[in-house]
Coordinates of C-alpha atoms in Angstrom, one line a residue:
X1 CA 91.9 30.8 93.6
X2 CA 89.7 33.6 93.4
X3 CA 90.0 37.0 92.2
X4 CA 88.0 40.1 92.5
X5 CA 88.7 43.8 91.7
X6 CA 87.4 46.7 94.1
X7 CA 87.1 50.1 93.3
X8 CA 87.3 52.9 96.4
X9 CA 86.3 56.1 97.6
X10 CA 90.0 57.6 96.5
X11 CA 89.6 56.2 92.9
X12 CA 92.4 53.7 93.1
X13 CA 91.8 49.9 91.6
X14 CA 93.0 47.1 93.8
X15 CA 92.7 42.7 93.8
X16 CA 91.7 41.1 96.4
X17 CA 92.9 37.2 95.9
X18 CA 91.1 34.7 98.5
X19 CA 92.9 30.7 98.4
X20 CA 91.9 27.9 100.3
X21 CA 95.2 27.0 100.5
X22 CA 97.3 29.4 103.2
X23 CA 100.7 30.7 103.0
X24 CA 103.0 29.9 105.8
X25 CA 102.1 32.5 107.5
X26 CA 98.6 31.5 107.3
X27 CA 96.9 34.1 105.0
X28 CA 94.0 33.1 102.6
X29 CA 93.4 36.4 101.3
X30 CA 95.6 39.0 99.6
X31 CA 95.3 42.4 98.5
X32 CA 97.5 44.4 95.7
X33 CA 96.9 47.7 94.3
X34 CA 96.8 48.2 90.6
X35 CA 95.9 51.5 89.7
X36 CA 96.3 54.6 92.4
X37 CA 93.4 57.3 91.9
X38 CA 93.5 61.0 92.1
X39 CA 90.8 61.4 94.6
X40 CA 88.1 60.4 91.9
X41 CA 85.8 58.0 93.8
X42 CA 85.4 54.6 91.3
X43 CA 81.6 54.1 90.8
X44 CA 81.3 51.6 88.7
X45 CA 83.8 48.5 87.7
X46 CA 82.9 46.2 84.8
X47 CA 85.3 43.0 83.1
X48 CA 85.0 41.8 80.0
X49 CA 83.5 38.1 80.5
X50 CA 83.8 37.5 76.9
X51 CA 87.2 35.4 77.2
X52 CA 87.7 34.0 80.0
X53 CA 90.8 31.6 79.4
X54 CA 92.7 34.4 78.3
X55 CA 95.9 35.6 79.5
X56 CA 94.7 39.7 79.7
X57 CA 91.1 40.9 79.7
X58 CA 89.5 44.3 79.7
X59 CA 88.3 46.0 83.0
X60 CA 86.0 49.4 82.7
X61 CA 86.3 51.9 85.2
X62 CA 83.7 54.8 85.8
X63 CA 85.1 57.7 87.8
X64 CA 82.7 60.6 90.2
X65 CA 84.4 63.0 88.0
X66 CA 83.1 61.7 85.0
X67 CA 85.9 60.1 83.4
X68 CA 86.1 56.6 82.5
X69 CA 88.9 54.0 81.3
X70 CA 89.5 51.1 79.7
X71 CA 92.0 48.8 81.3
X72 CA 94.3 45.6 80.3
X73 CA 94.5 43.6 83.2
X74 CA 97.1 40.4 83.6
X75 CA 95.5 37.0 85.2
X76 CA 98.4 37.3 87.6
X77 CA 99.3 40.2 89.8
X78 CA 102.5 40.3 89.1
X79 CA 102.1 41.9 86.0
X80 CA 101.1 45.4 86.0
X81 CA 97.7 46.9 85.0
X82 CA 97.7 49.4 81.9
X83 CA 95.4 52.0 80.3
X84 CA 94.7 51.4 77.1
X85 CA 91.5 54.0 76.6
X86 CA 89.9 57.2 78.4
X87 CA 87.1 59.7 78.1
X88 CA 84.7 62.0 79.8
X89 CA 80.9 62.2 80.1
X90 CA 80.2 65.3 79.1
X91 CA 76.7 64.8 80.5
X92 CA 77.1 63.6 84.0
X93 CA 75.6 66.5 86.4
X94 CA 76.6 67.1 89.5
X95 CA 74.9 64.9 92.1
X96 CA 74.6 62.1 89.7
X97 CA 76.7 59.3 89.3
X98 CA 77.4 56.5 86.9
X99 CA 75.3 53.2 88.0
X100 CA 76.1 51.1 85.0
X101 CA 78.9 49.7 83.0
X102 CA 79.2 47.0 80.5
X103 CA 82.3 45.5 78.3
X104 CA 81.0 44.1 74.5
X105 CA 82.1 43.1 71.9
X106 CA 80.4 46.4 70.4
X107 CA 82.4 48.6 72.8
X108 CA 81.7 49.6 76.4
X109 CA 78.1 50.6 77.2
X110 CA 78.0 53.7 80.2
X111 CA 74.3 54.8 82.3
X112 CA 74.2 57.6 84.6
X113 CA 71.9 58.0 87.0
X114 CA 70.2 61.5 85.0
X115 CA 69.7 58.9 82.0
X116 CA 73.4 59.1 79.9
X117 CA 73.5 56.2 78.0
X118 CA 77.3 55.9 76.0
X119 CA 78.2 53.1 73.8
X120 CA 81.9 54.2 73.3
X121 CA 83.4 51.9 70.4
X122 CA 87.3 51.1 70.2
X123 CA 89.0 52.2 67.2
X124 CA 92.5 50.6 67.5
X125 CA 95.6 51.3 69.3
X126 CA 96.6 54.2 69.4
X127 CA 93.3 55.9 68.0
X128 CA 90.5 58.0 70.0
X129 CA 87.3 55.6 70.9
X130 CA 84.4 57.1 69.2
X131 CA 81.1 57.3 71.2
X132 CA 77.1 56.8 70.3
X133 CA 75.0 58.8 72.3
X134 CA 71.2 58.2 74.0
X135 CA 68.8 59.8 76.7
X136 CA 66.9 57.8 79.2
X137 CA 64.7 59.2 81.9
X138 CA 65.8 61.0 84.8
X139 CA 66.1 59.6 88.6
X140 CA 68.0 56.7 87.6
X141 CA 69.5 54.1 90.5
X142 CA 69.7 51.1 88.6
X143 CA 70.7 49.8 85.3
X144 CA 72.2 46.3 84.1
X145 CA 72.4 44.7 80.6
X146 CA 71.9 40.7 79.6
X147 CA 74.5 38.3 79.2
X148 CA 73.8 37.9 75.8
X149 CA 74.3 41.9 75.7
X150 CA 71.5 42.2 73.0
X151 CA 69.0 44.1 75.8
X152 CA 69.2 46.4 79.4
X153 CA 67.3 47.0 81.7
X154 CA 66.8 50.0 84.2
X155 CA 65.2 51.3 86.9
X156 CA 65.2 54.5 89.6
X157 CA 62.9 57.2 91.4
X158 CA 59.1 56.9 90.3
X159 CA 60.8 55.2 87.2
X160 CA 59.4 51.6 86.6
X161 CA 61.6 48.8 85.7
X162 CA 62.1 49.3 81.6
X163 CA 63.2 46.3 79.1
X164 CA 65.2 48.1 76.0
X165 CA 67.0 46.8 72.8
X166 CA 70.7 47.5 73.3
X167 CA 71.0 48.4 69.5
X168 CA 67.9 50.2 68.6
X169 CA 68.2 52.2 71.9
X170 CA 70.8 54.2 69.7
X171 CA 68.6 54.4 66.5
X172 CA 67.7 57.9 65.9
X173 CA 64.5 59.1 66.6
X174 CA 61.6 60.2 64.0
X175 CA 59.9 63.4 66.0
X176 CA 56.9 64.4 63.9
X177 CA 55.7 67.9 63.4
X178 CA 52.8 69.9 62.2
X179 CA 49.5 67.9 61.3
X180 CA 51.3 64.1 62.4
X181 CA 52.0 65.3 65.9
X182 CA 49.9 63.3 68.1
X183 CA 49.5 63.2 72.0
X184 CA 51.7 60.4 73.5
X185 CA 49.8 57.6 75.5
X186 CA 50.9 57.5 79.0
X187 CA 51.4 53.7 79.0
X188 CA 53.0 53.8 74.9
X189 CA 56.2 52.6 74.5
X190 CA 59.3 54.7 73.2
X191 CA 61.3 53.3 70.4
X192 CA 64.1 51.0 70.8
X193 CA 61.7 49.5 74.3
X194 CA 60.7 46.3 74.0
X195 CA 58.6 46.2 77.8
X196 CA 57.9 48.1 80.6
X197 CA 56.5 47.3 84.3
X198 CA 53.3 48.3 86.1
X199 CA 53.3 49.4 89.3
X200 CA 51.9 46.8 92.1
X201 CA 48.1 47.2 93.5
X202 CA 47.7 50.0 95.9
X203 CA 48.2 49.0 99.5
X204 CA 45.0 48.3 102.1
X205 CA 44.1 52.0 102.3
X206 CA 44.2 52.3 98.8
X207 CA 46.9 54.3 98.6
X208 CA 49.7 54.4 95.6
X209 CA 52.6 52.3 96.4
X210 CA 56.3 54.3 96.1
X211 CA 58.0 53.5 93.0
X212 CA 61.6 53.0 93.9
X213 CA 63.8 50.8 92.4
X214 CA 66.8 50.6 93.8
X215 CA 68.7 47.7 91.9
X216 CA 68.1 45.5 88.9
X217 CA 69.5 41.7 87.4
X218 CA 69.0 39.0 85.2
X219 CA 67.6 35.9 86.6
X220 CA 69.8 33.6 83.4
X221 CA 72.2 36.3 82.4
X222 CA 74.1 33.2 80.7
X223 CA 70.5 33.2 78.3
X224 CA 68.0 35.0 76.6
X225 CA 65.9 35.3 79.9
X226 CA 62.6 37.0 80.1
X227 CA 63.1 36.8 84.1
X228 CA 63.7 39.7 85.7
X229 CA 64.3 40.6 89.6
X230 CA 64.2 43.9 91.0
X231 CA 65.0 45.3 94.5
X232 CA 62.9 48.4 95.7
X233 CA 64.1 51.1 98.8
X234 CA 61.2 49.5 101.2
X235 CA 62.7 45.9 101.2
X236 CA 60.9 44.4 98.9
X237 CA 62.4 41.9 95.6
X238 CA 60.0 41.5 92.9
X239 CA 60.0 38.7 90.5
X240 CA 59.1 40.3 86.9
X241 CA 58.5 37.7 83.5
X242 CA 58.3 40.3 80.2
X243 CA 56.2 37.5 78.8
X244 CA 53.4 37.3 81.2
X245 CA 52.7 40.9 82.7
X246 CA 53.4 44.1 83.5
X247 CA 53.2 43.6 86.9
X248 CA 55.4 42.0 89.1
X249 CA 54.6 37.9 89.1
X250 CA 55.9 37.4 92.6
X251 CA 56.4 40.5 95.4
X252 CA 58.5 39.4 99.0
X253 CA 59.5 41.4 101.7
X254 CA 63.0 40.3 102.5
X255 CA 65.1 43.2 104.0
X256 CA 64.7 44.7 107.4
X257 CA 65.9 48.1 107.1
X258 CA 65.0 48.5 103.3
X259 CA 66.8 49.5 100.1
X260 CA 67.0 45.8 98.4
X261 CA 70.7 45.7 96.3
X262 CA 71.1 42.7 94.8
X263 CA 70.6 38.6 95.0
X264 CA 72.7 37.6 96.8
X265 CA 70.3 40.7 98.5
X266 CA 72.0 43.4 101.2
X267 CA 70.3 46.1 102.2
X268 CA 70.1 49.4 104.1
X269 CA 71.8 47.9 107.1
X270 CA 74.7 45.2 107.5
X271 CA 72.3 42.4 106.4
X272 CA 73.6 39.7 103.4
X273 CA 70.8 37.2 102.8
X274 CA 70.9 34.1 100.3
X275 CA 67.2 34.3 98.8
X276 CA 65.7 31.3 97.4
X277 CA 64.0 32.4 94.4
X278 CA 61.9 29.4 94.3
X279 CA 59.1 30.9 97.5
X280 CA 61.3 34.3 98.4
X281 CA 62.1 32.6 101.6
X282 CA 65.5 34.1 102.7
X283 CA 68.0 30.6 102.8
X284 CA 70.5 31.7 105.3
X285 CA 72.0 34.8 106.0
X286 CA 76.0 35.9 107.0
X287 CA 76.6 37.1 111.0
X288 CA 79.6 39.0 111.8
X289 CA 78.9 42.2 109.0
X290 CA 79.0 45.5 111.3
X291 CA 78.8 47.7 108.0
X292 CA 76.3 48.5 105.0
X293 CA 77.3 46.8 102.1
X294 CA 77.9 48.2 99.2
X295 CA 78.4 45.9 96.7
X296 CA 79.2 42.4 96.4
X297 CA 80.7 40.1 93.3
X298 CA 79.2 36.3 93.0
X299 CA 81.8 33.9 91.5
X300 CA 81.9 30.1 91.6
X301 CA 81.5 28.6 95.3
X302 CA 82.5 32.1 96.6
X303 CA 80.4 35.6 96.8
X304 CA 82.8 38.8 97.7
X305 CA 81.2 41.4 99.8
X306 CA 82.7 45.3 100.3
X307 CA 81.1 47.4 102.8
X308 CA 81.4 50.7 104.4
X309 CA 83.5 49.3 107.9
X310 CA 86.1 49.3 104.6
X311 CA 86.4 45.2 104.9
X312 CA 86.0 42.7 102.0
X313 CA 85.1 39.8 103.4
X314 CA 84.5 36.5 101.5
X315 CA 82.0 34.2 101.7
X316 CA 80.5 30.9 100.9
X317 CA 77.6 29.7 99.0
X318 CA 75.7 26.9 99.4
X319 CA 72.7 25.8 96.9
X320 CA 69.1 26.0 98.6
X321 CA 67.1 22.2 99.0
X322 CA 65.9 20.3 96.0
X323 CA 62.8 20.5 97.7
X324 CA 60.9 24.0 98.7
X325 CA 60.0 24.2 102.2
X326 CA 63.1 22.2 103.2
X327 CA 65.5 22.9 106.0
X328 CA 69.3 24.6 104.6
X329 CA 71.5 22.3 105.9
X330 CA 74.3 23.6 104.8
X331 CA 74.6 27.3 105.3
X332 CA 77.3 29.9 104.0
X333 CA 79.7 31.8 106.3
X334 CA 82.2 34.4 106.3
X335 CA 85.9 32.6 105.2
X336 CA 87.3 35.4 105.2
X337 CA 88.0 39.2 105.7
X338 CA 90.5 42.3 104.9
X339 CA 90.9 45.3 105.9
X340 CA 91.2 47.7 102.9
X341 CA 92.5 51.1 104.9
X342 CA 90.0 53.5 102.1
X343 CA 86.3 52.4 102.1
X344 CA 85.0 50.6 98.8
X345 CA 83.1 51.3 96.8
X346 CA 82.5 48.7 94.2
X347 CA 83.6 45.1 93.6
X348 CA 83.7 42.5 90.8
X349 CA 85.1 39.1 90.1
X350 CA 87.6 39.2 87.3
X351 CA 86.0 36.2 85.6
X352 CA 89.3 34.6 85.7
X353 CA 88.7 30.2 85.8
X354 CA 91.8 29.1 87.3
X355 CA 92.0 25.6 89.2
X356 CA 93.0 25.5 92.5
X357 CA 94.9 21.8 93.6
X358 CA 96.9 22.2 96.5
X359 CA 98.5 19.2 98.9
X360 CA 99.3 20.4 102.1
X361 CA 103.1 18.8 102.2
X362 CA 103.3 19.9 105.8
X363 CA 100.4 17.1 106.7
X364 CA 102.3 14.7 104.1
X365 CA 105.5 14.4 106.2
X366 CA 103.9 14.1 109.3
X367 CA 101.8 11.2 108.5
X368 CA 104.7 9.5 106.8
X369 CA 107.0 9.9 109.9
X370 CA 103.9 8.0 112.1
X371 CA 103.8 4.1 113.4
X372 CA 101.9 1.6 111.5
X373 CA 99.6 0.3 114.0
X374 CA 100.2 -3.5 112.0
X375 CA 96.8 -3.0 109.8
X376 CA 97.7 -3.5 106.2
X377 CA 96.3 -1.1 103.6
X378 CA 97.1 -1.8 99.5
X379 CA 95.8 2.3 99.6
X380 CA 98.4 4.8 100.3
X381 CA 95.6 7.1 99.9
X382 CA 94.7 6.1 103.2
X383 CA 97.4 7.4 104.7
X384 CA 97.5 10.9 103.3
X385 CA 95.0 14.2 103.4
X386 CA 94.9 16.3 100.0
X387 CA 92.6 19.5 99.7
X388 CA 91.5 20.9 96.8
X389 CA 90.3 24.3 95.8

């Protein structure tokens, strides 16, 4: 089983819970809500990957209004979902909105879209977190950090994709005055910023490409990757290694409509593509999606999609060839959907491992109630159907 958190316009916090195995009334997918909001839209959802065979884990929640919470969430859904932590950015303007949010073993990293970066730090139970403040530039859309959470990356309006040390991003900074002050280079790098990104060629005309970067990840967020992938608002994902170039090493146009999201990619329209990293080649994409989606949560053999018709649907994956240039034989599909009555906004897999074995008991009786046909079998596996999940 499969378990992912979405987060909606109305700020409440629900599970959706897909199964390969179906009830007796034949439902895959269920849906329970955990916390119910105040009219607070959830922007941003985040778990703490850190332990993922434990019983409770941590899931951060970033609020329109600013506020953001720290919550301990069960494995099961039967047990309810607590606040343990809350506070406010101060700094969050209106018409901006948070666009990143990350669970460490430091404390719970926070990015707005006008450049508020928060590392808030847990003091105990019982005690207020404490908070480390930074600035980044303006016209955020994009910000993610490693898996290793050591670095993060971001990314907006006419703001280049930006490589920064998680730690030093907080060290504060020498300004020198009088005779020491010097004229900053254009291209120099701030401190705690380990590497930034050049803009691509100008086009035919030679004209200056738009700088829009509209979403951001890890190509080995398990590892210390120096891949990058970016998505821009005119459709393209661009391939980025810190340790060859500034410039992109690979540039594809994928979407249709524009406004790139993430790989899996989704843009602008109700398009969800599998993109084979390998050549940029788009695998396989999912039918059946009549609304923009928003966000979507990979897990293993299953990728969750929310999307403005208000459905999560869920889907399967399906690895590309082992050789480029080969036909996908095996393409993903939608399993699954559910209706959600408020439109999401966000979704995330709980990073829950659980192993699914199910034996259908139903199929069990009836082949044990059937005639032999007088062929002999020393197997009684033969004779019986198990699924497992």
């Amino acid at each position: 089983m499969r378990r992912f958190l979405v987060g909606d316009d109305l700020g409440n916090i629900k599970s959706v819970s897909y199964s390969l195995a179906a009830t007796q009334d034949g439902v895959k997918t269920t849906t329970k809500t955990l916390s119910t909001g105040s009219s607070k839209a959830v922007q941003v959802l985040a778990v703490d990957s850190s332990s993922e065979q434990a019983q409770t884990r941590l899931l951060a929640a970033g609020f329109s209004s600013g506020l953001a919470s720290i919550f301990s969430i069960p494995n099961s859904d039967a047990d309810p979902m607590e606040e343990v932590y809350q506070w406010k950015e101060t700094r969050l303007k209106d018409g901006h909105a948070y666009i990143g949010l990350e669970i460490s073993e430091k404390g719970a990293f926070s990015c707005t879209s006008n450049g508020a970066l928060r590392l808030t730090s847990f003091n105990g139970e019982g005690e207020s977190p404490s908070s480390q403040l930074a600035s980044l530039p303006n016209r955020l859309h994009a910000w993610r950090m490693s898996g290793r959470q050591d670095t993060f990356v971001y990314g907006g309006d006419e703001v280049d994709v930006s490589l920064w040390d998680a730690e030093r991003a907080f060290t504060p900074q020498y300004m020198p005055s009088g005779p020491e002050v010097k004229k900053r280079k254009r291209d120099a790098l701030f401190p705690g910023e380990l590497w930034r990104a050049k803009n691509v060629q100008n086009d035919d005309l030679g004209l200056r490409q738009p700088l829009r970067i509209t979403s951001l990840t890890y190509l080995s967020p398990s590892s210390a990757s120096h891949h990058l992938a970016a998505g821009t608002e005119l459709g393209n994902i661009r391939r980025y290694d810190t340790r060859a170039a500034r410039r992109p090493v690979s540039d594809w146009k994928v979407a249709k409509i524009g406004g790139i999201r993430e790989l899996f990619a989704s843009d602008n329209g109700s398009n969800l593509y599998a993109v084979d990293l390998r050549n940029g080649k788009v695998a396989y994409g999912y039918p059946g999606i009549s609304g923009a989606i928003v966000s979507s949560a990979p897990s293993p053999s299953f990728l969750a999609s929310a999307s403005l018709d208000r459905y999560v649907r869920i889907h399967s994956t399906f690895s590309p060839p082992p050789k480029v240039g080969q036909q996908q034989e095996q393409k993903g599909a939608v399993l699954d959907k559910i209706f959600m009555k408020s439109t999401p906004t966000v979704i995330v897999w709980d990073h829950a491992v659980t192993q699914e074995s199910t034996v259908s008991t139903q199929d069990d009786d009836v082949w044990e109630t059937m005639a032999t046909t007088g062929v002999d079998s020393d197997d009684d596996s033969t004779r019986r159907r198990k699924r497992i999940g």
